[in-house]
Amino acid sequence: MNSRIVVLLFLTLMYRLCGSSQTVNIDSYLPLSNLGHSVQYIELSDERIGIDSIDKILDWSKCEEKVPTFGLSTKAIWLKLDVKNNSENRAFIMEVDYSSLDLVELYSLENGSWNFRSITCETPIEKRLVKNQSYCFPIQIEPSNIQRYYLKVKNGDTIHIPLKIALEEQMLEAHNTRDIWFSIFTGIMLAMLMANVFIFFITKERSYIYYVIYIGIVYLTQSNFQGYTVRWFVSFFPALEQLLVFILSALVGISAMLFMIVFLNVKNVKSKVITFIGIYLLAIILAFSELQQIAFLIIEINAGILASWMLYTAYIRMKHKNAEAKNFIIAWVVFLIGVMIFVLKDFGILPFNTYTHSMITVGSALEAVLLSFALADRINQLKREKEAAQVREIEAMRYNEDIIRNQNILLENKVQERTIELETANFDLQTSYNDLRMTQKQLLESEKLASLGQMTAGIAHELNNPINFVSSNVGPLRRDVEDIVNLLLEYHNLGLQATPEQLDRLRLQYKQKDIDFTRQEISQLLHGIEEGSKRTSDIVKGLRIFARADKDTIVNANINDCLNSTLVVMKSAYKGEVNLSREVDMQMPMVDCYPGKLNQVLVNLINNAVHATDLPGRAPQERIVIVKSYFDDNNIHISVKDNGCGIPPEVKAHMFEPFYTTKAVGEGTGLGLAIVMGIIEEHDGKIEVFTEKDKGTEFIIHLPRHRSNTTLTAA
């Protein structure tokens, strides 16, 4: 007895012990499809039961369907199948032609041990023995032998197990045929999509872009149902395939609803839209957890309710004479028929076969074509409406022409009357404008005079000090000079005939008058007079530079001269009240400017800075105002910085507006910073303000070093 007979007897014995099933006979009439009647099945909740325990179970149920269908099930489905090879071939392909399954495992007893192979939804196509989205297992059966196979199947939604056996070339031919049909479907969908994208760019009609989005999602959904997404689009991430079932199913419903709303111009459905979208989002969230079957059930129920509501809404729109509603209903009903057949197949009401499994794909293609026709008819409808509107517009234009013709004479009279009124108003406006300019000029002059008047008292006091110093030295100087002159006169009167007694008396007078001390005193008095004169001269020079009249033309001047003259005047005005210092760049270049106007800018900024440092309890030496000048390649910069109270944001936003002031009534006109801004803009410059509460404020003026189209005058 050879080994083949021993194995055959052993398998026959095991076959009888483990329960009988109808044997699948492989012969020359391959391929064998839909082998459901030839298998037995059992549903188990315990995931820990292994193949050794399964092989000993006797309580198997016989399948009554060509394609075993188990609906929504959380259990593991085990199938038992005996295959007898009556052909001369040894190598075959066993296929479960349903790509939406999560797990398929194949067990076979070979040489006394279990041969185990597994394919999951996460197994990339490249790593499968047969490069296809279906679950395909190469099997080996010797001629005239019987081989028992066990299949374990799990899925997160409905479970269908279309079982097939064929030779490799026959299976490849079947796959190619399926690919050809799906390619035709792809061509139809892409043609509809591209055509309507083109029409959208021409017409800018929103319905077309919503249709394109809807058709695109429908195509991806059908690709997912047929397993082509994992093969073509997400082969790098096959685990996404199972989640796409839920995501794309939800997006189909949402995009269909939005397309209908735009296409049929449906109003006041915001709450319903939010409700449907919310339910779909809930299902998607559940799909990412372990509750995928609940998510699938929610999507199916929500889709049914949504489809009914959309049909009802389209029917109502058709009753209201909406021309597009009828075409939409026809296309939607065709699609829903395919969906209903597909869903009834999922719940086991209709048998699983090529027609029921592909009906939703066929329905989608027909719906795409019908909706495209509906959109084309919409263009014709819009064209007819446009032509009718043009007719009405022409009639309205003719009517308006009659009205215009009758109104022309009246309008001409009105125009003449209005022209006279406008001329009168223009004269009054010009007069008011001239008065306003005069008032503005007076206000500016008043502001400048106010600034000068504020400094006059301090300058007078500052000039009085060196003048008093000079006048107080004149008396002692006159007395000392008279003593020396008298002594010289007496010496001159003695002549060459002076007696020794006269010379002794003269020496005595020299000692009594202390001529050496007098000479030193004279030197000190002259030095004091010189210092007082110099101080007076500096103040007068600074005041002369500061008070010089502005010219109509720009002059070339040194900013440091403006700054120094202003500081001389301001120090005199605020002596003893504030610590006013300067930091100037001695290499400062000449710049085109109006020096007198810049003096006014500095006066206004320094006045504001001094006012800001006048805080309760602060000593004069603690009040600091720093005036600084520096330059770069393009600009000259002047900074006026204080350690005062800072400027609040609400004041900073308005501080350059005319007549805006935070001072008490009578203390300020509100024109200081407005004048500053006007002068800086006149110089094509700009001003920046940096401030911080209770820490101080810094105004930085930026003046361009080079200005075009200016007439220069020497400063």
XYZ file of C-alpha atoms in Angstrom:
715
model
C 0.000 0.000 0.000
C 1.682 3.228 -1.086
C 1.674 6.541 0.780
C -0.966 8.123 -1.494
C -3.517 5.439 -0.569
C -2.695 5.846 3.142
C -3.271 9.596 2.952
C -6.517 9.076 1.019
C -7.858 6.600 3.589
C -6.861 8.953 6.410
C -8.619 11.909 4.841
C -11.698 9.825 4.169
C -11.803 8.734 7.820
C -11.398 12.323 9.046
C -14.054 13.446 6.616
C -16.571 10.997 8.085
C -15.630 11.793 11.698
C -15.893 15.548 11.265
C -19.260 15.540 9.523
C -20.251 15.248 5.926
C -20.455 18.025 3.358
C -21.037 18.023 -0.356
C -17.681 17.560 -2.052
C -16.597 20.080 -4.684
C -15.398 18.172 -7.729
C -12.723 19.835 -9.835
C -12.828 18.655 -13.428
C -12.253 20.012 -16.872
C -15.210 22.421 -16.629
C -13.409 24.966 -14.466
C -13.821 27.599 -13.131
C -16.127 26.778 -10.223
C -18.038 29.813 -8.865
C -20.386 30.498 -5.942
C -19.686 27.287 -4.038
C -21.991 28.159 -1.138
C -24.116 25.001 -1.507
C -20.965 22.918 -1.067
C -19.812 24.377 2.259
C -20.806 24.055 5.885
C -20.464 26.928 8.337
C -20.411 27.773 12.009
C -20.453 31.137 13.797
C -18.239 31.524 16.866
C -17.941 34.440 19.263
C -14.815 33.100 20.963
C -11.763 34.357 19.076
C -9.459 32.039 21.014
C -10.736 28.832 19.410
C -7.998 27.519 17.125
C -7.978 25.243 14.117
C -7.397 22.103 16.223
C -10.641 22.736 18.106
C -12.485 23.710 14.951
C -11.485 20.462 13.291
C -13.141 18.500 16.100
C -16.488 20.339 16.003
C -19.329 18.167 14.671
C -22.194 20.679 14.846
C -21.835 22.351 11.450
C -24.691 23.945 9.507
C -25.219 23.393 5.810
C -25.247 26.573 3.691
C -28.431 26.983 1.642
C -27.178 29.853 -0.545
C -24.817 30.011 -3.461
C -23.034 32.902 -1.722
C -22.949 32.560 2.089
C -24.371 35.788 3.507
C -24.396 36.610 7.224
C -25.451 40.273 7.327
C -24.030 42.396 10.149
C -22.183 40.004 12.455
C -19.481 40.470 15.071
C -18.736 36.755 15.135
C -16.046 34.862 13.295
C -17.495 32.822 10.428
C -15.875 29.408 9.823
C -16.487 27.564 6.544
C -15.659 23.927 5.857
C -15.140 22.806 2.269
C -14.057 19.463 0.778
C -12.489 19.631 -2.672
C -11.850 16.586 -4.864
C -9.505 16.945 -7.826
C -10.869 14.927 -10.770
C -8.658 16.758 -13.253
C -5.051 16.382 -14.292
C -4.117 19.811 -12.865
C -2.556 20.303 -9.445
C -2.341 24.119 -8.954
C -5.506 26.189 -8.475
C -6.605 29.513 -7.058
C -9.236 29.698 -4.311
C -10.807 33.157 -4.236
C -13.179 34.993 -1.900
C -14.388 37.663 -4.310
C -15.425 40.307 -1.792
C -12.727 42.922 -1.121
C -14.523 44.600 1.789
C -13.760 41.825 4.301
C -11.426 42.523 7.205
C -9.867 39.065 7.498
C -9.745 35.790 5.552
C -7.701 32.835 6.813
C -7.267 29.522 4.968
C -6.344 26.272 6.742
C -5.524 22.954 5.100
C -4.112 19.735 6.545
C -0.981 18.827 4.601
C 1.521 16.111 5.578
C -0.019 15.761 9.042
C 0.210 19.506 9.966
C -1.992 22.515 9.366
C -0.960 24.863 6.601
C -2.116 28.388 7.515
C -2.361 31.445 5.272
C -3.936 34.776 6.096
C -4.877 37.929 4.213
C -6.238 40.997 6.025
C -7.518 44.319 4.819
C -4.145 45.751 5.850
C -2.136 43.367 3.646
C -0.702 45.445 0.760
C -1.457 44.229 -2.755
C 2.274 43.886 -3.426
C 2.637 41.363 -0.584
C -0.241 39.142 -1.681
C 0.532 35.982 -3.644
C -2.095 37.030 -6.190
C -1.891 40.791 -6.894
C -5.614 41.527 -6.697
C -8.041 43.200 -4.354
C -9.927 39.923 -3.852
C -8.727 37.413 -1.284
C -6.928 34.786 -3.432
C -5.025 31.726 -2.148
C -2.968 29.398 -4.350
C -3.816 25.765 -3.451
C -2.294 22.422 -4.427
C -4.424 19.222 -4.781
C -3.072 16.053 -6.262
C -5.238 14.396 -8.947
C -7.920 12.073 -7.505
C -7.287 13.377 -3.953
C -9.768 15.030 -1.591
C -8.562 18.048 0.380
C -10.456 19.665 3.244
C -10.191 23.439 3.722
C -11.309 25.679 6.543
C -11.933 29.373 5.994
C -12.160 31.913 8.813
C -13.836 35.212 7.871
C -14.397 38.425 9.877
C -15.730 41.837 8.899
C -16.818 45.112 10.465
C -19.975 45.378 8.369
C -21.946 42.913 6.240
C -20.338 39.565 5.480
C -20.582 37.966 2.028
C -18.372 35.033 1.057
C -18.492 34.484 -2.754
C -16.196 31.448 -2.972
C -14.563 30.431 -6.283
C -11.946 27.925 -7.485
C -10.174 28.185 -10.853
C -6.886 27.784 -12.596
C -4.546 30.772 -12.365
C -5.014 31.775 -16.010
C -8.796 31.443 -15.706
C -8.817 33.571 -12.552
C -6.622 36.155 -14.275
C -9.018 36.287 -17.222
C -11.971 36.819 -14.864
C -10.102 39.628 -13.113
C -9.256 41.261 -16.439
C -12.901 41.108 -17.497
C -13.938 42.764 -14.255
C -11.241 45.426 -14.725
C -12.491 46.149 -18.257
C -16.055 46.721 -17.062
C -14.866 48.965 -14.257
C -12.655 50.853 -16.708
C -15.750 51.523 -18.809
C -17.484 52.822 -15.700
C -14.403 54.941 -14.939
C -14.450 56.380 -18.455
C -18.113 57.325 -18.166
C -17.629 59.015 -14.801
C -14.483 60.854 -15.856
C -16.143 62.033 -19.074
C -19.082 63.412 -17.095
C -16.730 64.978 -14.563
C -14.407 66.685 -17.062
C -17.261 67.893 -19.254
C -19.008 69.540 -16.334
C -15.771 71.060 -15.027
C -15.351 72.657 -18.448
C -18.967 73.888 -18.423
C -18.503 75.306 -14.908
C -15.536 77.430 -16.016
C -17.622 78.749 -18.908
C -20.910 79.407 -17.102
C -19.716 79.914 -13.486
C -22.915 78.123 -12.474
C -22.540 76.694 -8.933
C -24.611 73.610 -9.708
C -21.867 72.241 -11.954
C -19.118 72.375 -9.348
C -21.391 70.669 -6.809
C -22.195 68.057 -9.429
C -18.486 67.524 -10.126
C -17.805 67.046 -6.415
C -20.715 64.637 -6.092
C -19.708 62.596 -9.161
C -16.102 62.446 -7.956
C -17.143 61.110 -4.547
C -19.570 58.629 -6.130
C -16.769 57.309 -8.324
C -14.426 56.887 -5.344
C -17.212 55.156 -3.390
C -17.875 52.674 -6.180
C -14.139 52.115 -6.509
C -14.103 51.311 -2.820
C -17.046 48.899 -3.072
C -15.300 47.071 -5.919
C -11.943 47.056 -4.116
C -10.149 49.348 -6.561
C -9.239 52.030 -4.022
C -6.899 49.665 -2.171
C -5.444 48.579 -5.494
C -5.082 51.961 -7.225
C -5.337 54.796 -4.729
C -4.362 53.673 -1.192
C -2.101 50.703 -1.883
C 0.473 52.325 0.404
C -2.062 52.342 3.286
C -4.466 49.396 2.866
C -5.901 49.795 6.383
C -7.582 52.962 5.128
C -9.653 50.859 2.730
C -12.042 49.717 5.479
C -12.463 53.232 6.875
C -13.135 54.593 3.393
C -16.271 52.440 3.265
C -17.767 54.614 5.998
C -16.166 57.934 5.040
C -17.088 57.784 1.358
C -20.609 56.477 2.058
C -21.169 59.490 4.314
C -19.643 61.915 1.807
C -21.871 60.577 -0.981
C -24.971 61.395 1.064
C -23.673 64.839 2.067
C -22.552 65.838 -1.445
C -25.822 64.556 -2.985
C -27.826 66.617 -0.505
C -25.800 69.792 -1.162
C -26.026 69.295 -4.929
C -29.803 68.927 -4.727
C -30.131 72.082 -2.598
C -28.140 74.153 -5.099
C -29.533 72.502 -8.239
C -33.183 72.865 -7.171
C -32.636 76.145 -5.282
C -34.068 74.747 -2.046
C -34.426 77.270 0.790
C -34.737 77.141 4.593
C -33.289 73.652 5.135
C -30.264 74.598 7.225
C -31.400 72.665 10.313
C -32.068 69.505 8.298
C -28.704 69.740 6.562
C -26.910 70.121 9.895
C -28.833 67.131 11.297
C -27.976 64.800 8.413
C -24.335 65.886 8.380
C -24.120 65.462 12.155
C -25.434 61.892 11.940
C -22.922 61.059 9.206
C -20.082 62.533 11.267
C -21.187 60.464 14.263
C -21.046 57.327 12.106
C -17.556 58.214 10.885
C -16.374 58.715 14.463
C -17.823 55.329 15.458
C -16.093 53.745 12.448
C -12.728 54.672 13.925
C -13.580 52.723 17.080
C -14.649 49.119 17.566
C -18.269 49.993 16.743
C -18.050 49.727 12.975
C -21.193 47.626 12.644
C -23.200 50.267 14.500
C -21.613 52.928 12.263
C -22.593 50.921 9.156
C -26.170 50.575 10.405
C -26.389 54.327 11.158
C -25.135 55.189 7.672
C -27.633 52.810 6.029
C -30.596 54.178 8.025
C -29.536 57.832 7.614
C -29.038 57.290 3.882
C -32.545 55.852 3.559
C -34.112 58.775 5.422
C -32.024 61.282 3.449
C -32.952 59.691 0.115
C -36.665 59.815 1.021
C -36.415 63.454 2.094
C -34.591 64.387 -1.111
C -37.243 62.682 -3.249
C -40.004 64.423 -1.313
C -38.248 67.800 -1.598
C -37.739 67.331 -5.347
C -41.412 66.405 -5.692
C -42.470 69.594 -3.867
C -40.181 71.657 -6.099
C -41.721 70.003 -9.153
C -45.178 70.986 -7.867
C -43.903 74.564 -7.683
C -43.070 74.499 -11.396
C -39.356 73.888 -10.995
C -38.319 72.595 -14.428
C -35.191 70.794 -13.156
C -36.998 68.837 -10.417
C -38.483 66.249 -12.778
C -35.122 65.376 -14.328
C -33.567 65.187 -10.874
C -36.266 62.776 -9.653
C -35.743 60.456 -12.621
C -31.943 60.355 -12.115
C -32.292 59.958 -8.358
C -34.829 57.127 -8.636
C -32.515 55.234 -11.023
C -29.671 55.590 -8.550
C -31.853 54.617 -5.587
C -32.984 51.458 -7.354
C -29.352 50.404 -7.621
C -28.762 51.382 -3.977
C -31.827 49.437 -2.782
C -30.728 46.308 -4.635
C -27.238 46.706 -3.164
C -28.585 47.223 0.394
C -31.071 44.343 0.138
C -28.172 42.181 -0.922
C -26.236 43.308 2.174
C -29.099 42.301 4.461
C -29.545 38.916 2.744
C -32.955 39.678 1.261
C -31.610 39.423 -2.281
C -28.938 36.881 -3.265
C -25.332 37.994 -3.658
C -24.212 37.758 -7.265
C -22.460 39.811 -9.918
C -25.641 41.729 -10.727
C -26.686 42.646 -7.188
C -23.090 43.482 -6.217
C -22.577 45.688 -9.302
C -26.053 47.236 -9.440
C -25.063 50.305 -7.403
C -22.169 50.898 -9.819
C -24.503 50.662 -12.802
C -27.003 52.936 -11.046
C -24.260 55.480 -10.335
C -23.200 55.559 -13.984
C -26.791 55.990 -15.181
C -27.442 58.664 -12.584
C -24.309 60.567 -13.648
C -25.438 60.537 -17.271
C -29.029 61.528 -16.430
C -27.926 64.339 -14.114
C -25.574 65.569 -16.804
C -28.549 65.706 -19.190
C -30.520 67.530 -16.487
C -27.749 70.090 -16.124
C -27.629 70.509 -19.901
C -31.380 71.081 -19.894
C -30.812 73.607 -17.126
C -28.567 75.572 -19.514
C -31.356 75.576 -22.109
C -33.832 76.659 -19.449
C -31.527 79.461 -18.364
C -31.110 80.459 -22.004
C -34.879 80.611 -22.464
C -35.238 82.625 -19.271
C -32.466 84.949 -20.430
C -34.154 85.494 -23.796
C -37.469 86.231 -22.079
C -35.695 88.616 -19.743
C -34.071 90.341 -22.717
C -37.484 90.800 -24.340
C -38.834 92.297 -21.138
C -35.736 94.471 -20.874
C -36.194 95.779 -24.433
C -39.813 96.648 -23.693
C -38.761 98.364 -20.497
C -36.072 100.297 -22.388
C -38.630 101.519 -24.908
C -40.906 102.581 -22.094
C -38.007 104.337 -20.395
C -37.107 106.134 -23.616
C -40.573 107.636 -23.704
C -40.257 108.721 -20.116
C -36.772 110.165 -20.721
C -37.948 112.048 -23.777
C -40.783 113.615 -21.795
C -38.482 114.502 -18.934
C -35.664 116.080 -20.954
C -37.218 119.552 -21.111
C -38.042 119.501 -17.417
C -34.551 118.295 -16.583
C -32.941 121.048 -18.647
C -34.873 123.652 -16.681
C -33.913 121.975 -13.444
C -30.270 121.861 -14.502
C -30.228 125.588 -15.206
C -31.783 126.339 -11.834
C -29.395 123.969 -10.113
C -26.412 125.491 -11.943
C -27.274 128.931 -10.587
C -27.617 127.479 -7.090
C -24.277 125.653 -7.418
C -22.496 128.781 -8.608
C -23.853 130.687 -5.627
C -22.926 127.852 -3.288
C -19.466 127.618 -4.861
C -18.872 131.324 -4.292
C -19.957 130.999 -0.661
C -17.794 127.898 -0.283
C -14.742 129.661 -1.738
C -15.304 132.574 0.632
C -15.579 130.173 3.575
C -12.466 128.352 2.393
C -10.467 131.590 2.244
C -11.688 132.511 5.730
C -10.753 129.044 6.954
C -7.241 129.315 5.500
C -6.829 132.704 7.124
C -8.066 131.312 10.428
C -5.728 128.353 10.100
C -2.776 130.639 9.411
C -3.711 132.772 12.398
C -3.961 129.676 14.594
C -0.538 128.482 13.485
C 0.974 131.904 14.125
C -0.828 132.012 17.467
C 0.657 128.656 18.400
C 4.146 129.812 17.442
C 3.689 133.094 19.345
C 2.363 131.145 22.330
C 5.506 129.017 22.311
C 7.726 132.101 22.012
C 5.755 133.912 24.702
C 6.157 130.941 27.047
C 9.938 131.173 26.630
C 10.229 134.988 26.845
C 10.107 135.161 30.663
C 12.745 132.454 31.055
C 14.994 134.043 28.426
C 14.676 137.456 30.099
C 15.617 135.940 33.438
C 18.492 134.033 31.854
C 19.815 137.209 30.169
C 19.478 139.185 33.424
C 21.950 136.900 35.242
C 25.040 137.510 33.032
C 24.123 141.218 32.598
C 23.900 141.640 36.390
C 27.206 139.808 36.644
C 28.803 142.322 34.247
C 27.255 145.395 35.884
C 28.284 144.267 39.396
C 31.923 143.971 38.251
C 32.062 147.410 36.624
C 32.206 149.397 39.959
C 35.091 147.480 41.566
C 36.934 147.507 38.235
C 36.552 151.320 37.967
C 37.850 151.783 41.555
C 40.892 149.556 40.979
C 41.696 151.241 37.662
C 41.409 154.719 39.266
C 43.866 153.722 42.032
C 46.422 152.500 39.520
C 45.897 155.542 37.262
C 46.277 157.980 40.222
C 49.475 156.263 41.287
C 50.819 156.461 37.734
C 49.913 160.167 37.508
C 51.788 160.954 40.726
C 54.810 159.031 39.443
C 54.599 160.964 36.169
C 54.397 164.309 37.978
C 57.607 163.616 39.937
C 59.557 163.534 36.761
C 63.291 163.005 36.646
C 63.951 165.450 39.548
C 62.185 163.326 42.216
C 63.741 163.453 45.677
C 64.254 160.354 47.764
C 61.500 161.501 50.125
C 59.012 161.762 47.253
C 59.948 158.299 46.012
C 59.567 156.860 49.527
C 56.138 158.451 49.805
C 55.168 156.981 46.415
C 56.355 153.537 47.505
C 54.295 153.888 50.662
C 51.176 154.623 48.572
C 51.913 151.543 46.418
C 51.976 149.381 49.513
C 48.920 151.020 51.045
C 46.817 150.484 47.892
C 48.104 146.881 47.571
C 48.670 147.192 43.851
C 49.539 143.470 43.460
C 46.166 142.433 44.848
C 44.461 145.104 42.772
C 46.076 143.739 39.602
C 44.789 140.224 40.383
C 41.341 141.597 41.197
C 41.255 143.458 37.889
C 42.083 140.240 36.040
C 39.280 138.380 37.830
C 36.782 141.179 37.215
C 37.652 141.278 33.508
C 37.302 137.500 33.284
C 33.854 137.704 34.916
C 32.779 140.446 32.518
C 34.060 138.391 29.578
C 32.177 135.276 30.770
C 28.955 137.224 31.250
C 29.296 138.782 27.818
C 29.903 135.359 26.224
C 26.848 133.862 27.929
C 24.753 136.809 26.807
C 26.122 136.481 23.272
C 25.312 132.713 23.149
C 21.746 133.292 24.294
C 21.244 136.110 21.812
C 22.801 134.050 18.995
C 20.625 131.027 19.786
C 17.543 133.225 19.973
C 18.452 134.894 16.672
C 18.851 131.472 14.928
C 15.704 130.168 16.545
C 13.569 133.196 15.746
C 14.706 133.628 12.114
C 11.817 133.778 9.626
C 11.131 130.765 7.389
C 11.731 131.201 3.699
C 9.621 129.944 0.831
C 12.496 127.820 -0.425
C 14.321 124.959 1.229
C 17.828 125.737 2.492
C 20.809 123.497 3.113
C 21.377 123.532 6.882
C 22.838 121.510 9.724
C 20.230 119.922 11.962
C 22.574 120.293 14.937
C 22.382 124.121 14.578
C 18.586 123.926 14.830
C 18.812 121.576 17.781
C 21.463 123.646 19.624
C 19.635 126.944 19.161
C 16.373 125.432 20.314
C 18.019 123.918 23.387
C 19.609 127.247 24.300
C 16.200 128.866 24.262
C 14.424 125.962 25.979
C 17.065 125.641 28.718
C 16.566 129.301 29.456
C 12.789 128.795 29.640
C 12.913 125.714 31.866
C 16.053 126.370 33.928
C 15.749 124.730 37.326
C 12.599 122.795 36.380
C 13.883 119.892 34.311
C 17.145 118.178 33.370
C 17.326 118.978 29.631
C 20.303 117.308 27.893
C 21.464 116.632 24.350
C 23.419 113.980 22.449
C 24.387 115.159 18.956
C 26.450 113.485 16.265
C 29.254 115.932 15.477
C 29.659 114.426 11.980
C 26.089 115.369 11.057
C 25.829 116.158 7.319
C 23.906 119.050 5.813
C 20.292 118.447 4.842
C 17.666 120.283 2.791
C 15.062 121.675 5.202
C 13.141 124.649 6.622
C 15.213 125.353 9.784
C 12.699 127.694 11.363
C 9.899 125.155 10.988
C 12.088 122.417 12.431
C 12.745 124.711 15.428
C 8.972 124.891 15.894
C 8.799 121.053 15.773
C 11.494 120.724 18.437
C 9.868 123.361 20.657
C 6.506 121.598 20.553
C 7.994 118.162 21.249
C 10.227 119.432 24.089
C 7.312 121.356 25.626
C 5.188 118.176 25.603
C 8.082 116.136 27.028
C 8.644 118.621 29.862
C 4.911 118.666 30.607
C 4.846 114.818 30.672
C 7.642 114.678 33.299
C 5.785 116.995 35.688
C 4.519 114.243 37.967
C 3.429 114.674 41.620
C 6.300 114.266 44.096
C 9.060 114.281 41.438
C 12.093 116.522 42.026
C 13.452 118.679 39.142
C 16.646 116.616 38.888
C 14.494 113.501 38.403
C 12.712 115.017 35.400
C 14.798 114.081 32.341
C 14.379 115.077 28.692
C 17.038 113.914 26.200
C 17.325 115.363 22.680
C 19.455 113.280 20.342
C 20.538 113.442 16.688
C 22.114 110.742 14.512
C 22.121 109.688 10.844
C 22.513 106.767 8.445
C 22.947 106.408 4.683
C 19.404 107.526 3.821
C 17.970 109.528 6.721
C 18.713 111.930 9.517
C 17.055 111.106 12.814
C 16.051 113.357 15.727
C 14.875 111.816 19.006
C 13.065 113.565 21.871
C 12.802 111.185 24.820
C 11.396 111.723 28.322
C 10.832 109.703 31.467
C 7.311 110.969 31.943
C 3.920 109.332 32.378
C 3.658 107.823 28.868
C 0.781 108.133 26.406
C -2.361 105.924 26.798
C -3.434 104.006 23.650
C -6.689 105.943 23.360
C -4.752 109.237 23.352
C -2.044 107.949 20.990
C -4.703 107.177 18.355
C -5.807 110.852 18.204
C -2.778 112.891 19.340
C -1.909 114.190 15.837
C -5.468 115.436 15.206
C -5.948 119.240 15.273
C -7.448 120.680 18.498
C -7.092 117.355 20.352
C -5.493 117.968 23.735
C -5.389 116.341 27.172
C -4.390 119.552 28.919
C -6.793 121.599 30.979
C -8.835 124.376 29.373
C -6.605 127.365 28.716
C -3.342 125.401 28.919
C -3.154 124.143 25.326
C -4.692 124.650 21.904
C -4.352 121.079 20.679
C -2.393 122.257 17.629
C 1.152 121.406 18.747
C 1.423 117.856 17.438
C -0.793 118.652 14.434
C 1.726 121.347 13.458
C 4.570 118.860 14.055
C 2.980 116.295 11.740
C 2.323 118.897 9.037
C 5.920 120.171 9.092
C 7.410 116.651 9.033
C 5.194 115.690 6.072
C 6.246 118.900 4.353
C 9.834 117.606 4.658
C 8.807 114.207 3.174
C 9.669 112.673 6.514
C 7.850 110.590 9.064
C 7.549 110.417 12.830
C 7.379 107.374 15.109
C 6.131 107.249 18.686
C 7.276 104.692 21.259
C 5.613 104.949 24.649
C 5.153 102.893 27.795
C 2.968 103.741 30.742
C 4.843 105.329 33.684
C 8.196 104.853 31.861
C 8.166 107.599 29.281
C 7.771 108.436 25.594
C 10.145 108.796 22.661
C 9.346 110.715 19.460
C 11.724 109.851 16.574
C 11.742 112.088 13.481
C 13.111 110.634 10.230
C 14.115 113.175 7.555
C 15.461 112.119 4.125
C 19.020 113.217 3.467
C 18.387 113.762 -0.245
C 15.266 115.357 -1.702
C 14.510 115.795 -5.397
C 12.853 118.753 -7.147
C 13.933 121.297 -4.509
C 15.388 124.770 -4.923
C 18.267 125.232 -2.462
C 19.314 128.447 -0.742
C 22.389 128.738 1.436
C 21.506 128.731 5.111
